[in-house]
Short mmCIF file of C-alpha atoms in Angstrom, two decimals:
data_model
loop_
_atom_site.label_atom_id
_atom_site.label_comp_id
_atom_site.label_asym_id
_atom_site.label_seq_id
_atom_site.Cartn_x
_atom_site.Cartn_y
_atom_site.Cartn_z
CA MET A 1 95.38 100.46 90.01
CA SER A 2 95.13 101.09 93.69
CA TYR A 3 95.04 98.68 96.59
CA GLY A 4 94.65 100.20 100.00
CA GLU A 5 92.70 100.40 103.19
CA ASN A 6 89.01 101.14 103.06
CA SER A 7 88.82 104.82 104.03
CA ASP A 8 85.27 104.56 105.37
CA ASP A 9 86.25 101.75 107.74
CA MET A 10 89.40 103.64 108.86
CA SER A 11 87.35 106.73 109.58
CA ARG A 12 84.95 104.73 111.76
CA ARG A 13 87.87 103.17 113.62
CA ALA A 14 89.48 106.59 114.18
CA ALA A 15 86.22 107.97 115.51
CA HIS A 16 85.95 105.06 117.91
CA LEU A 17 89.48 105.67 119.20
CA VAL A 18 88.79 109.38 119.69
CA ASP A 19 85.59 108.53 121.58
CA THR A 20 87.51 106.10 123.81
CA ILE A 21 90.16 108.72 124.59
CA LEU A 22 87.55 111.42 125.30
CA LYS A 23 85.91 109.01 127.75
CA GLY A 24 89.16 108.90 129.73
CA ALA A 25 91.28 106.14 128.25
CA LYS A 26 95.01 106.76 128.05
CA PRO A 27 96.18 106.78 124.43
CA GLY A 28 99.26 104.72 125.37
CA ASP A 29 97.01 101.97 126.72
CA LEU A 30 95.11 101.55 123.46
CA PRO A 31 96.15 98.75 121.10
CA VAL A 32 97.75 99.51 117.75
CA GLU A 33 95.24 98.76 115.01
CA GLN A 34 95.83 97.82 111.41
CA PRO A 35 93.32 97.95 108.61
CA THR A 36 91.28 94.82 107.98
CA LYS A 37 89.23 95.97 104.95
CA PHE A 38 90.88 96.86 101.66
CA ASP A 39 89.73 98.29 98.36
CA PHE A 40 91.06 97.40 94.91
CA VAL A 41 90.32 100.11 92.32
CA ILE A 42 91.36 100.20 88.66
CA ASN A 43 91.35 103.45 86.68
CA LEU A 44 91.08 102.40 83.04
CA LYS A 45 91.39 105.98 81.73
CA THR A 46 94.80 106.35 83.43
CA ALA A 47 95.88 102.88 82.31
CA LYS A 48 95.00 103.73 78.74
CA ALA A 49 96.91 107.06 78.96
CA LEU A 50 99.98 105.14 80.15
CA GLY A 51 99.61 102.57 77.36
CA LEU A 52 98.76 99.72 79.72
CA THR A 53 96.37 96.87 79.08
CA VAL A 54 94.55 95.60 82.13
CA PRO A 55 93.74 91.87 81.95
CA ASP A 56 90.11 90.83 82.36
CA SER A 57 91.10 88.69 85.36
CA LEU A 58 92.13 91.89 87.22
CA LEU A 59 89.03 93.74 86.14
CA ARG A 60 86.83 91.00 87.56
CA ARG A 61 88.63 91.18 90.94
CA ALA A 62 88.38 94.97 91.27
CA GLY A 63 85.84 96.37 93.67
CA GLU A 64 85.58 99.47 91.49
CA VAL A 65 86.54 100.19 87.88
CA ILE A 66 86.84 103.85 86.87
CA GLN A 67 86.07 104.31 83.17
#
């Protein structure tokens, strides 16, 4: 199982910050940003290899299930 920031969203935010800096903004003046979108992924193959049983309630909540 993995729960972490959405990498696509983080890439877009990073590109925006780079664009802002290239347009003349001082990096020290930019606000600190934290991720706002997260992904929850379950890898059933790895869970099985580790001898884990993933409850159906978690499988329903996952944004992606890797078979």
